[in-house]
Every structure is written in structure tokens, then in C-alpha cells.
mmCIF file of C-alpha atoms in Angstrom:
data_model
loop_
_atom_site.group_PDB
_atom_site.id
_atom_site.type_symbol
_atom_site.label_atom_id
_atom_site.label_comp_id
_atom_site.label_asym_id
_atom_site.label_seq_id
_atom_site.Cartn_x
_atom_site.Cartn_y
_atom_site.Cartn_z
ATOM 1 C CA UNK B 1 -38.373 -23.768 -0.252
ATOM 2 C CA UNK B 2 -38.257 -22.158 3.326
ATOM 3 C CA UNK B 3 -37.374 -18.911 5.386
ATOM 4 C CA UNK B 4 -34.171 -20.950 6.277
ATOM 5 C CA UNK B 5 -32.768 -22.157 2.842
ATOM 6 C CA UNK B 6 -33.529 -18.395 1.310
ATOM 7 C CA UNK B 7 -31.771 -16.542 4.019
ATOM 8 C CA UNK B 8 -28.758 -18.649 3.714
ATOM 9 C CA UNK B 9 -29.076 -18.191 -0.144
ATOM 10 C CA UNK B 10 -29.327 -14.175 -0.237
ATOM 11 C CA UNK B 11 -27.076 -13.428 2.711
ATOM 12 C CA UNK B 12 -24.347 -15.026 0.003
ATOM 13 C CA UNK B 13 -25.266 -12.837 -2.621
ATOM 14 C CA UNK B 14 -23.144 -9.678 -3.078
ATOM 15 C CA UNK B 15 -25.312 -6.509 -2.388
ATOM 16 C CA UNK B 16 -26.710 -5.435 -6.082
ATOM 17 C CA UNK B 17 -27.677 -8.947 -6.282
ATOM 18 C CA UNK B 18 -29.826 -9.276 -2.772
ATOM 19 C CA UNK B 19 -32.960 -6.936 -4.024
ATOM 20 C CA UNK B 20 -33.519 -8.726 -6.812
ATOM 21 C CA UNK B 21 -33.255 -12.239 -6.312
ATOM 22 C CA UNK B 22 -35.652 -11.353 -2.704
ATOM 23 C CA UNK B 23 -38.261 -10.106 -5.180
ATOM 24 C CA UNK B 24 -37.775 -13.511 -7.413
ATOM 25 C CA UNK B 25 -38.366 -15.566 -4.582
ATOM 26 C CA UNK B 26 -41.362 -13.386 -2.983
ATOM 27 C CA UNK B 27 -42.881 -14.296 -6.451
ATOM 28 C CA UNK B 28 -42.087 -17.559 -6.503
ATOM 29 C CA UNK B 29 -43.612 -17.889 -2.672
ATOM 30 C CA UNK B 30 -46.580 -16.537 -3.920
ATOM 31 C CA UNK B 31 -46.844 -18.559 -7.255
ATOM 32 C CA UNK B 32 -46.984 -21.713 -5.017
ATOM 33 C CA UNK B 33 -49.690 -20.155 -3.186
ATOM 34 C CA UNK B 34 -47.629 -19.222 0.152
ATOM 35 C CA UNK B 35 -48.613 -15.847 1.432
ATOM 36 C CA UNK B 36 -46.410 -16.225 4.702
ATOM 37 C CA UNK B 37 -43.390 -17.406 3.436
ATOM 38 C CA UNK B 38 -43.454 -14.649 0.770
ATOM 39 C CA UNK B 39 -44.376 -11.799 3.374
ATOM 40 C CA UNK B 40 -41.384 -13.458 5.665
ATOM 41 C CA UNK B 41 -39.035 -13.578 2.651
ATOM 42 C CA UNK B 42 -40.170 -10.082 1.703
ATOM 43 C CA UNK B 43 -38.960 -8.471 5.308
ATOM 44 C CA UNK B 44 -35.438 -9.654 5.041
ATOM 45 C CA UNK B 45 -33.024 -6.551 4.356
ATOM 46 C CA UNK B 46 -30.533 -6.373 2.123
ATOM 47 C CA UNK B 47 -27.433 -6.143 4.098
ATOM 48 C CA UNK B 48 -25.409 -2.778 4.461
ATOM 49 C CA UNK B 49 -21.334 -3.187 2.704
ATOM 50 C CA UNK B 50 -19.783 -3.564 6.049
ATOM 51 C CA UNK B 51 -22.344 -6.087 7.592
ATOM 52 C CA UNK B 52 -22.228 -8.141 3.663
ATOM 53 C CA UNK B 53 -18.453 -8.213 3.811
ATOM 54 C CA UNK B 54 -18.406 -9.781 7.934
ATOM 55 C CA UNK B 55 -20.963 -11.898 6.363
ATOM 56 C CA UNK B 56 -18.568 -13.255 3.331
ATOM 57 C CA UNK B 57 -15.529 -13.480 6.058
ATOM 58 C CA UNK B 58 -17.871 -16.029 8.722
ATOM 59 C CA UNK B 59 -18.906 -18.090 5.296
ATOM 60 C CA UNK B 60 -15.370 -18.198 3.671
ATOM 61 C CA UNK B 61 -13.092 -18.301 7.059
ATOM 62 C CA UNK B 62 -15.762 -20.880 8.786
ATOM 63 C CA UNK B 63 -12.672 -22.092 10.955
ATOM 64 C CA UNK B 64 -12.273 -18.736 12.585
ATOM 65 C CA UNK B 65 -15.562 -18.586 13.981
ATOM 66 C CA UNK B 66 -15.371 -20.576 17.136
ATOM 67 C CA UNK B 67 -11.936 -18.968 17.966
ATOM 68 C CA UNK B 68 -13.325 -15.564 18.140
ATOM 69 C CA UNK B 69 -16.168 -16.972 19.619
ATOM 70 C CA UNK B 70 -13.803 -18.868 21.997
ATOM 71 C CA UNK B 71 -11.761 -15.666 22.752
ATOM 72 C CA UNK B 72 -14.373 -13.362 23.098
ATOM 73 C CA UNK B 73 -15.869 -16.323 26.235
ATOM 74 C CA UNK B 74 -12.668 -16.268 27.811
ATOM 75 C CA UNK B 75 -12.807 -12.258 28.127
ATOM 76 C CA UNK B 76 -15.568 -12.059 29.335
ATOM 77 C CA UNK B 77 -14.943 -14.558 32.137
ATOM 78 C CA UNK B 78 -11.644 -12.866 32.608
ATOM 79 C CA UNK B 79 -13.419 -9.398 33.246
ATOM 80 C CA UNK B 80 -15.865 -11.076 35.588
ATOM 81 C CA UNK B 81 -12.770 -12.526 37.079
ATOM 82 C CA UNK B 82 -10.685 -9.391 37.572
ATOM 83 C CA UNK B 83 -7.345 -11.257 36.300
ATOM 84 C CA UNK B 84 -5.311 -8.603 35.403
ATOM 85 C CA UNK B 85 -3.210 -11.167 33.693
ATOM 86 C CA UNK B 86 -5.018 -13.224 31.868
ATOM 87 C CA UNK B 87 -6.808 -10.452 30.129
ATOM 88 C CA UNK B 88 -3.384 -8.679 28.918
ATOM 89 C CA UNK B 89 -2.508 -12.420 27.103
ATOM 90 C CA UNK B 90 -6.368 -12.191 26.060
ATOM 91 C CA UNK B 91 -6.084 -8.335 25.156
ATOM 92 C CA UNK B 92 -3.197 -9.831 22.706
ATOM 93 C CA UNK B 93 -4.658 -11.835 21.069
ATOM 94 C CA UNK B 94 -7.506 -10.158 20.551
ATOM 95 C CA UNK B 95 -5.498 -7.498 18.673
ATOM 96 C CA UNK B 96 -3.892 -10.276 16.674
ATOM 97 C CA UNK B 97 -7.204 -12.172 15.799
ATOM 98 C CA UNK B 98 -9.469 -8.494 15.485
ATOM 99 C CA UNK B 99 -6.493 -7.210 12.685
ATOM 100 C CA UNK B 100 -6.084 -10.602 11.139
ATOM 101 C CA UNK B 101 -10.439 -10.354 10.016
ATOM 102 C CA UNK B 102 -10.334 -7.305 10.057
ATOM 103 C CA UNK B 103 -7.951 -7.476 6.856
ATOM 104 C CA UNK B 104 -9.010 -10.704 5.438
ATOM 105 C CA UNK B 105 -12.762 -9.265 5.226
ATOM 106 C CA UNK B 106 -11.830 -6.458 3.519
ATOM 107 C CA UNK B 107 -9.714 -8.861 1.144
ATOM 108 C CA UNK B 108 -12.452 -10.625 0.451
ATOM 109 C CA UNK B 109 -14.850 -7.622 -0.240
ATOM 110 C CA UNK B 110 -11.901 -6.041 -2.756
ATOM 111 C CA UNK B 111 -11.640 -9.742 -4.472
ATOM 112 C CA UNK B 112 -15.659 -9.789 -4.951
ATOM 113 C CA UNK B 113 -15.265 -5.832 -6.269
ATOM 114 C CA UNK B 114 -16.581 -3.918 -3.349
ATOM 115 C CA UNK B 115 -13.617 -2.048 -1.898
ATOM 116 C CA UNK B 116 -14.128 -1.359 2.095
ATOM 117 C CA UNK B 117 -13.173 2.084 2.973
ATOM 118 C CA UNK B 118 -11.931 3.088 6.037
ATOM 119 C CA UNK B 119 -15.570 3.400 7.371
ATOM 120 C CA UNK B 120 -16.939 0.133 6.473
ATOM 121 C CA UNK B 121 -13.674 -1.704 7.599
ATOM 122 C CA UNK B 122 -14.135 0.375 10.835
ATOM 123 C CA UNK B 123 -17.487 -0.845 10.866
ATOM 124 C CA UNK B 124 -16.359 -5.050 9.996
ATOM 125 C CA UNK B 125 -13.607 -4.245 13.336
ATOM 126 C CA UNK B 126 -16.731 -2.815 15.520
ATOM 127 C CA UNK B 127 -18.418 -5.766 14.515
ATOM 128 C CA UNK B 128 -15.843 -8.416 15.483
ATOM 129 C CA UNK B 129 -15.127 -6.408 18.864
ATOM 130 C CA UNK B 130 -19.117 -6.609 19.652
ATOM 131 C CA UNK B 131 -18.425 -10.264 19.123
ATOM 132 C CA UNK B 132 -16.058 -10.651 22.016
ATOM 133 C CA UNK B 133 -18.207 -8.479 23.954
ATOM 134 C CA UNK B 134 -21.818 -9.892 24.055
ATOM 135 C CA UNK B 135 -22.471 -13.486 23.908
ATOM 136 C CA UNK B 136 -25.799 -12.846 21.515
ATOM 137 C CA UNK B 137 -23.878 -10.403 18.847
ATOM 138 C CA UNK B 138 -21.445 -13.285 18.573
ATOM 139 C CA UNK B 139 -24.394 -15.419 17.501
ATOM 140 C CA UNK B 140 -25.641 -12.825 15.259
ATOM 141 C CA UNK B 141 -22.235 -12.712 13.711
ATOM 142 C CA UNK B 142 -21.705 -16.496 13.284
ATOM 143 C CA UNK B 143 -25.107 -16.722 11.219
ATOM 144 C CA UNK B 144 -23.515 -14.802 8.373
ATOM 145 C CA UNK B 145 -26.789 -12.983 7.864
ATOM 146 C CA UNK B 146 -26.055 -9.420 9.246
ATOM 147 C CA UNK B 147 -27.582 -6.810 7.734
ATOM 148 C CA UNK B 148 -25.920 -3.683 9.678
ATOM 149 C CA UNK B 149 -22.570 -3.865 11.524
ATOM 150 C CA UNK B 150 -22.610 -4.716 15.639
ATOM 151 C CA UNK B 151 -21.705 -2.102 17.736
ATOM 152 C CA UNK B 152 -19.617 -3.022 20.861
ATOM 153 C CA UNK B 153 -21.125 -2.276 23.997
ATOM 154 C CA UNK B 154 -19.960 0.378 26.375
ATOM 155 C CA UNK B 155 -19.686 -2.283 29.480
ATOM 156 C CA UNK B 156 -16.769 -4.557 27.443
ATOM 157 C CA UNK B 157 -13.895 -2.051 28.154
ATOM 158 C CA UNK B 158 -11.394 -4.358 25.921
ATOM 159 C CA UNK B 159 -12.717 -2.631 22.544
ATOM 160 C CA UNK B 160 -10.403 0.049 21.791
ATOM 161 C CA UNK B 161 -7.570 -3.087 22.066
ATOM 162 C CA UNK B 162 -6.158 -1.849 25.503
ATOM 163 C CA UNK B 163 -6.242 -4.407 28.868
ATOM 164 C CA UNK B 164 -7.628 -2.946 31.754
ATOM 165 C CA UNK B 165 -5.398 -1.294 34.719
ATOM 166 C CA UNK B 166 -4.129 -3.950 36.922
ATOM 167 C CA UNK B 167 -6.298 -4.476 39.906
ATOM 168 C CA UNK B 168 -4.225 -2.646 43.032
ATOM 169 C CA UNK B 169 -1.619 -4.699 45.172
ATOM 170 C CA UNK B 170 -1.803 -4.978 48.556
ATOM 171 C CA UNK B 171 0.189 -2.197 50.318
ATOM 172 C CA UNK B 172 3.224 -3.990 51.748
ATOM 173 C CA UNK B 173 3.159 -4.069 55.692
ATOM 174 C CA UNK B 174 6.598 -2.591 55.682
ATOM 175 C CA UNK B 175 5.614 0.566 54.465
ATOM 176 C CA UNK B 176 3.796 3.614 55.470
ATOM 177 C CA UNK B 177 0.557 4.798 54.253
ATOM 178 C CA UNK B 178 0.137 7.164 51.465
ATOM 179 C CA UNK B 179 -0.993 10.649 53.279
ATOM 180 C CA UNK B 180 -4.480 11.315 53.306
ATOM 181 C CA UNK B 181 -3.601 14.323 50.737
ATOM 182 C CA UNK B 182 -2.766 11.620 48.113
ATOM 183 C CA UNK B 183 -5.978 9.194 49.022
ATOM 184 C CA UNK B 184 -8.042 12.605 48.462
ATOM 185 C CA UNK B 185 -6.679 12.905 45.267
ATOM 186 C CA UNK B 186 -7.158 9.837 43.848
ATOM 187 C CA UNK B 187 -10.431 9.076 44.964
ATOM 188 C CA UNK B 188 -11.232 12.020 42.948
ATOM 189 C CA UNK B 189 -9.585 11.501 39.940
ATOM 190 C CA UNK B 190 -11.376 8.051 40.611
ATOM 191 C CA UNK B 191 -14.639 9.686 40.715
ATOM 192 C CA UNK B 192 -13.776 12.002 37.546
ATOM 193 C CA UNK B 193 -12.809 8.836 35.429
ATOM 194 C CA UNK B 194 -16.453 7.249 36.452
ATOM 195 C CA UNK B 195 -18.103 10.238 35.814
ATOM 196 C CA UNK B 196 -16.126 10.580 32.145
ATOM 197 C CA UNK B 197 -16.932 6.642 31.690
ATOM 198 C CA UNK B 198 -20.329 7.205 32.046
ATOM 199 C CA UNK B 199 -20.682 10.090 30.152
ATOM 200 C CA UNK B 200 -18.653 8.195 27.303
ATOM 201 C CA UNK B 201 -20.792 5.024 27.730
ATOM 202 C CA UNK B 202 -24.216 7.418 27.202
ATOM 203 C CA UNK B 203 -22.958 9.113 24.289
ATOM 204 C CA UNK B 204 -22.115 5.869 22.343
ATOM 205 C CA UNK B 205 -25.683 4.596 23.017
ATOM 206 C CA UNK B 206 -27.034 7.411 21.464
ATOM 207 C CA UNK B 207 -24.714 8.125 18.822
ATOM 208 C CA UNK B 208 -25.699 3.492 18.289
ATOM 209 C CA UNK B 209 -28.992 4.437 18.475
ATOM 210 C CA UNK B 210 -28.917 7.191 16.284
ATOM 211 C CA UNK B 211 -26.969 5.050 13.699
ATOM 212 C CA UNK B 212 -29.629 2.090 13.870
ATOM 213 C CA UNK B 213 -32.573 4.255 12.832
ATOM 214 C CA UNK B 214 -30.363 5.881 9.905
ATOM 215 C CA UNK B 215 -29.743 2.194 9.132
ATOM 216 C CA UNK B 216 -33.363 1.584 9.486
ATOM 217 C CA UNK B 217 -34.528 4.079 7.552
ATOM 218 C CA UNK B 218 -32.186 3.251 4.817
ATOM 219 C CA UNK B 219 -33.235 -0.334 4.807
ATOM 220 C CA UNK B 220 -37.150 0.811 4.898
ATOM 221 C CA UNK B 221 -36.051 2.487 1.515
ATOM 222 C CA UNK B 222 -34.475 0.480 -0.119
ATOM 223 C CA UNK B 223 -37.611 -2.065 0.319
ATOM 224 C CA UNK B 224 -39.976 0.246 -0.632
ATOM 225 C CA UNK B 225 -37.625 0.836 -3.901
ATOM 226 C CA UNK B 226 -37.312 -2.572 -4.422
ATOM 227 C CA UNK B 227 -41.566 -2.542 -4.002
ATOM 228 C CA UNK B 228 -41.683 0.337 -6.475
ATOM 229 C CA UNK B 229 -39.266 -1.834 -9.077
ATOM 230 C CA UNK B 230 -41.603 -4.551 -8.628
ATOM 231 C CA UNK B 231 -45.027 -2.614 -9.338
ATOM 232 C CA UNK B 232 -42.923 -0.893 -12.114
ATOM 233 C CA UNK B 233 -42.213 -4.239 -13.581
ATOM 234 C CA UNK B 234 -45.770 -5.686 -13.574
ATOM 235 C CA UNK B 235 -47.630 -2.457 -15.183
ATOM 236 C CA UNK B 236 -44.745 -2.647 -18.146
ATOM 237 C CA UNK B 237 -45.982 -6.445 -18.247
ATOM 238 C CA UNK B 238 -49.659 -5.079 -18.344
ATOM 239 C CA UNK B 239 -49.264 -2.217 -20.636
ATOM 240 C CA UNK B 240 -47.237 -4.566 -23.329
ATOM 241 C CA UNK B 241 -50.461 -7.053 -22.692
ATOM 242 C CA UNK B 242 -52.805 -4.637 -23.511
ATOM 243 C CA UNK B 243 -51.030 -2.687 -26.093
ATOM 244 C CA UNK B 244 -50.689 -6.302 -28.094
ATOM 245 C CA UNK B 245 -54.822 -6.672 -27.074
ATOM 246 C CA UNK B 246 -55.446 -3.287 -28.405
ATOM 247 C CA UNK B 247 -53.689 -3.714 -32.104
ATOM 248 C CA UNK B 248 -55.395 -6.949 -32.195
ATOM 249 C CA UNK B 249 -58.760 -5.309 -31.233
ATOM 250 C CA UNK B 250 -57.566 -2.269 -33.995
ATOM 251 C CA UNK B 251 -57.053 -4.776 -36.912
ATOM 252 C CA UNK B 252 -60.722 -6.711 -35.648
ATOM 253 C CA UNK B 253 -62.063 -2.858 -36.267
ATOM 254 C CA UNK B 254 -61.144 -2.120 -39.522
ATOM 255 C CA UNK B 255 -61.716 -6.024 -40.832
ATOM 256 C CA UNK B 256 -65.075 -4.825 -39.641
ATOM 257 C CA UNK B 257 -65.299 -1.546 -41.085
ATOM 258 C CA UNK B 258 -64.110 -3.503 -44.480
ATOM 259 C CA UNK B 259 -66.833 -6.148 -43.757
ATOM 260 C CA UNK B 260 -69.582 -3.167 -43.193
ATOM 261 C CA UNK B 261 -68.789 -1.482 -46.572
ATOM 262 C CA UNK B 262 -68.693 -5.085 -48.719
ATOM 263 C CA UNK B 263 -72.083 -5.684 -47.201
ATOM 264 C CA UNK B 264 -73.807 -1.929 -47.736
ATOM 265 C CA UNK B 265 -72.436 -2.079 -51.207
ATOM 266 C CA UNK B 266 -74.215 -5.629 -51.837
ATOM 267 C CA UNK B 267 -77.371 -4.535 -50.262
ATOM 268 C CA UNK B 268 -77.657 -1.494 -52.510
ATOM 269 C CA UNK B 269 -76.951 -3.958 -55.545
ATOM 270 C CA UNK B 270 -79.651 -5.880 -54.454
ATOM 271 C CA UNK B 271 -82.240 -3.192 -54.138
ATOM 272 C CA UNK B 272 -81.107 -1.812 -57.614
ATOM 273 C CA UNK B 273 -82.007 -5.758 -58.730
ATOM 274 C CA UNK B 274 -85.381 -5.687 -56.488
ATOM 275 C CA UNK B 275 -86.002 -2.167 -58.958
ATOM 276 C CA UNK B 276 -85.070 -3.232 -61.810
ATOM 277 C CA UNK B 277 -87.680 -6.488 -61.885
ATOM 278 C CA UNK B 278 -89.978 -4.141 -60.343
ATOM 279 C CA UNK B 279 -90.145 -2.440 -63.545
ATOM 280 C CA UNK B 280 -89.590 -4.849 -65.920
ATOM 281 C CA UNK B 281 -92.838 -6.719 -64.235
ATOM 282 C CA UNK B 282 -94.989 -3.378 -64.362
ATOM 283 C CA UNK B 283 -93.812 -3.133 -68.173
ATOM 284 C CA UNK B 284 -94.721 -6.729 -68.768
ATOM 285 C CA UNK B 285 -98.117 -6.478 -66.913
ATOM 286 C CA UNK B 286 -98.852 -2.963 -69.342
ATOM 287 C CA UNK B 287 -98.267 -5.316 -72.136
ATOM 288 C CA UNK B 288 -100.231 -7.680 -71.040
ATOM 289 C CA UNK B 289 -103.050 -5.280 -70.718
ATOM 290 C CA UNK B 290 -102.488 -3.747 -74.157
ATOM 291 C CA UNK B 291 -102.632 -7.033 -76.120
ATOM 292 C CA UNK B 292 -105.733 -8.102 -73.983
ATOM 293 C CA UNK B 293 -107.942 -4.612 -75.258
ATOM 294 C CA UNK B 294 -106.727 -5.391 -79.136
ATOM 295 C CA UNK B 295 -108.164 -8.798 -78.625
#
């Protein structure tokens, strides 16, 4: 058994089933007498609906990896590239491929029992858009061991499915400059859209932030419940060990008791014997003496 294998194992369990089967093999770690692999095994979190249902789509739609993995590449290069036209054919399929696993996942989750609402599919969609977006969430994502969805970051402007504005054309030679009224104008509408960008960008990273130490703090939780389960499993163990130790101990008692009374009573029979030949030799040594003064 290793960190590996077990991850692999309980990433591929639906949700209910993740605590338990952790705690089975952080006791079976320990049973053979490794303390790391059980702590390691003991830190993995049980994965959040939307992160458990991308999860099921990379390990039942294994083809579909490297193309979203391929798309989200060419993007990227695309965006460092400034082609206006290559990203719209990107930005197309993107929409295609993004609504295409988007749907299967939540398929999937529905055919296992757990329903996605519109949250958690939201959540599976954020996820495949941080895909295209980051080269090490894409990574992440292709493990199939997520356990809280990817949020796409606020420098890939491709997530809300829109291509970018076309890079501006050379002003032809034939034609006379825009006034300097207009070129005021746009440079500061230019200036308000940074400014808005920026101010967009910021809030997502805190409203991401703020969301990853929910999800932390629900995942903290749920391992110290799973902790609690644990402890409350092994003192039922102890208490049924004991109780079983303590009616065995109760029935050595009164065999005991039972024992003390047989032997009192035999001791007092014996001293009424030890009397009784007491006697009989005093009244046998008195007659004695009497037939000893006739004589």
C-alpha cells in the first residue's frame, strides 16, 4: 500500500464513501506499523460535490483530457500572441468543449445519485475554464483528485466565453485623423475599462480567497468529525470489552461469595465435631476416674 495507490482509490469513491474508507486505511497504515503513511493518508480531504463530480468526468471521459488540455495551450499562446483570430476559432471551441463537460459531469454525478445544482455545475464550468487558463490547474484537474473546484484567474480574459476585442488596424493613409476630441475620449474610456478591470480582477481574488478558507474550514471539519467518529468507535469497542470483563468478573464474585459461605458453614461443622469429642473425651476420662476410686 502507498500514498499513490490510496489517493487514486478514494478520489473514485463517491463522497459519503471517502471518510470512511480514509479512516479504514489510516488503520490499516498503522496496523502494519506505518506512522507516515497513515498521518499522509489521514490529511487527504474528502472532496467537495463539484470538485468529486470534475473528478468522475477526468476518470470516465479520460479521452477529453488532453483536448482541453490541448485547447486551453493554444489560448494561452494565442493571448500571448495577440491573434485576434485565432482566439475567436479558440473562443469557439472553448464554448463547445466547456458546455459539452460541463453537461456530461453533471450526467455523471445525477447517474451516481448526486444531482449538481446550478452552483456546483457553476463550480465543475469554473473549474474547466481555470483549466484553459493556468497550465498548473490543468494538472490539478487531470489528476482526478480535486478536492475544491479551480477558480479561473482574473489574467485569462477568455472565461466568461467571449474573445477579446480585435487588436486595432492600422489607420489607412488615405484618411484623416480622428480629432483630438475623439483620441481624448477614448483614451479615457481606455483608462476607465483598466481601472474597472482591475477593480474586477481584485474583487475575484478576494471573493477566491474568501471561498478557499470557507472550503478550508469545511474540510478541517469534516476531518475532525471523521476523528471524532473514529474515537467514538474505539471507546464503544472498549466499553463492550469491559462490560463483557466486568459480568465475567460479576459471576467470579458471587462463585466466590457461594464458595465463602460452603466453606464458613463446613468450618462451623467442624468445630461443632472438635466439641462434641471434646466432651465425649472429658466424659470418658470422668469415668475413668470413677471406676479407678471403686477399685
Amino acid at each position: 500500500m502507498d500514498l499513490d495507490a490510496v489517493a487514486d482509490e478514494l478520489y473514485g469513491l463517491r463522497p459519503e464513501e471517502f471518510t470512511a474508507a480514509r479512516n479504514e486505511r489510516v488503520a490499516a497504515a498503522r496496523s502494519a506499523g506505518d506512522r507516515g503513511l497513515a498521518d499522509a493518508i489521514g490529511k487527504l480531504r474528502r472532496p467537495s460535490l463539484s470538485a468529486w463530480a470534475s473528478n468522475t468526468l477526468v476518470r470516465a471521459e479520460r479521452d477529453q483530457v488532453e483536448p482541453l488540455v490541448g485547447l486551453g495551450e493554444a489560448l494561452r499562446q494565442a493571448h500571448r500572441d495577440l491573434d485576434p483570430g485565432q482566439l475567436r476559432d479558440l473562443v469557439h471551441q472553448q464554448r463547445l468543449l466547456i458546455g459539452a463537460l460541463t453537461r456530461e459531469a453533471a450526467r455523471l454525478a445525477a447517474d451516481a445519485g448526486h444531482p449538481l445544482g446550478q452552483d456546483a455545475q457553476r463550480e465543475v464550468q469554473d473549474t474547466l475554464q481555470a483549466v484553459l487558463a493556468d497550465e498548473e490547474a490543468a494538472r490539478q484537474w487531470a489528476s482526478g483528485r480535486l478536492t475544491k473546484p479551480l477558480t479561473p484567474t482574473a489574467a485569462f480574459p477568455v472565461t466568461s466565453g467571449e474573445a477579446p476585442p480585435r487588436r486595432a488596424e492600422k489607420p489607412d493613409r488615405g484618411k484623416r485623423p480622428a480629432p483630438a476630441e475623439d483620441k481624448k475620449k477614448a483614451a479615457a474610456a481606455e483608462q476607465r475599462r483598466r481601472r474597472e478591470v482591475a477593480e474586477a480582477r481584485k474583487a475575484a481574488e478576494e471573493a477566491d480567497r474568501e471561498r478557499a478558507a470557507r472550503a478550508s474550514e469545511a474540510e478541517e471539519a469534516a476531518l475532525r468529525a471523521g476523528e471524532v467518529k473514529e474515537k467514538v468507535a474505539e471507546l464503544r469497542d472498549r466499553v463492550e470489552s469491559l462490560s463483557e470483563e466486568l459480568k465475567e468478573a460479576e459471576a467470579n464474585l458471587a462463585q466466590a461469595r457461594s464458595d465463602d459461605r460452603t466453606v464458613r458453614d463446613e468450618v462451623r461443622a467442624a468445630e461443632r465435631r472438635v466439641r462434641d469429642a471434646d466432651r465425649a473425651a472429658q466424659k470418658a476420662a470422668r469415668r475413668v476416674e470413677e471406676l479407678s476410686d471403686d477399685g
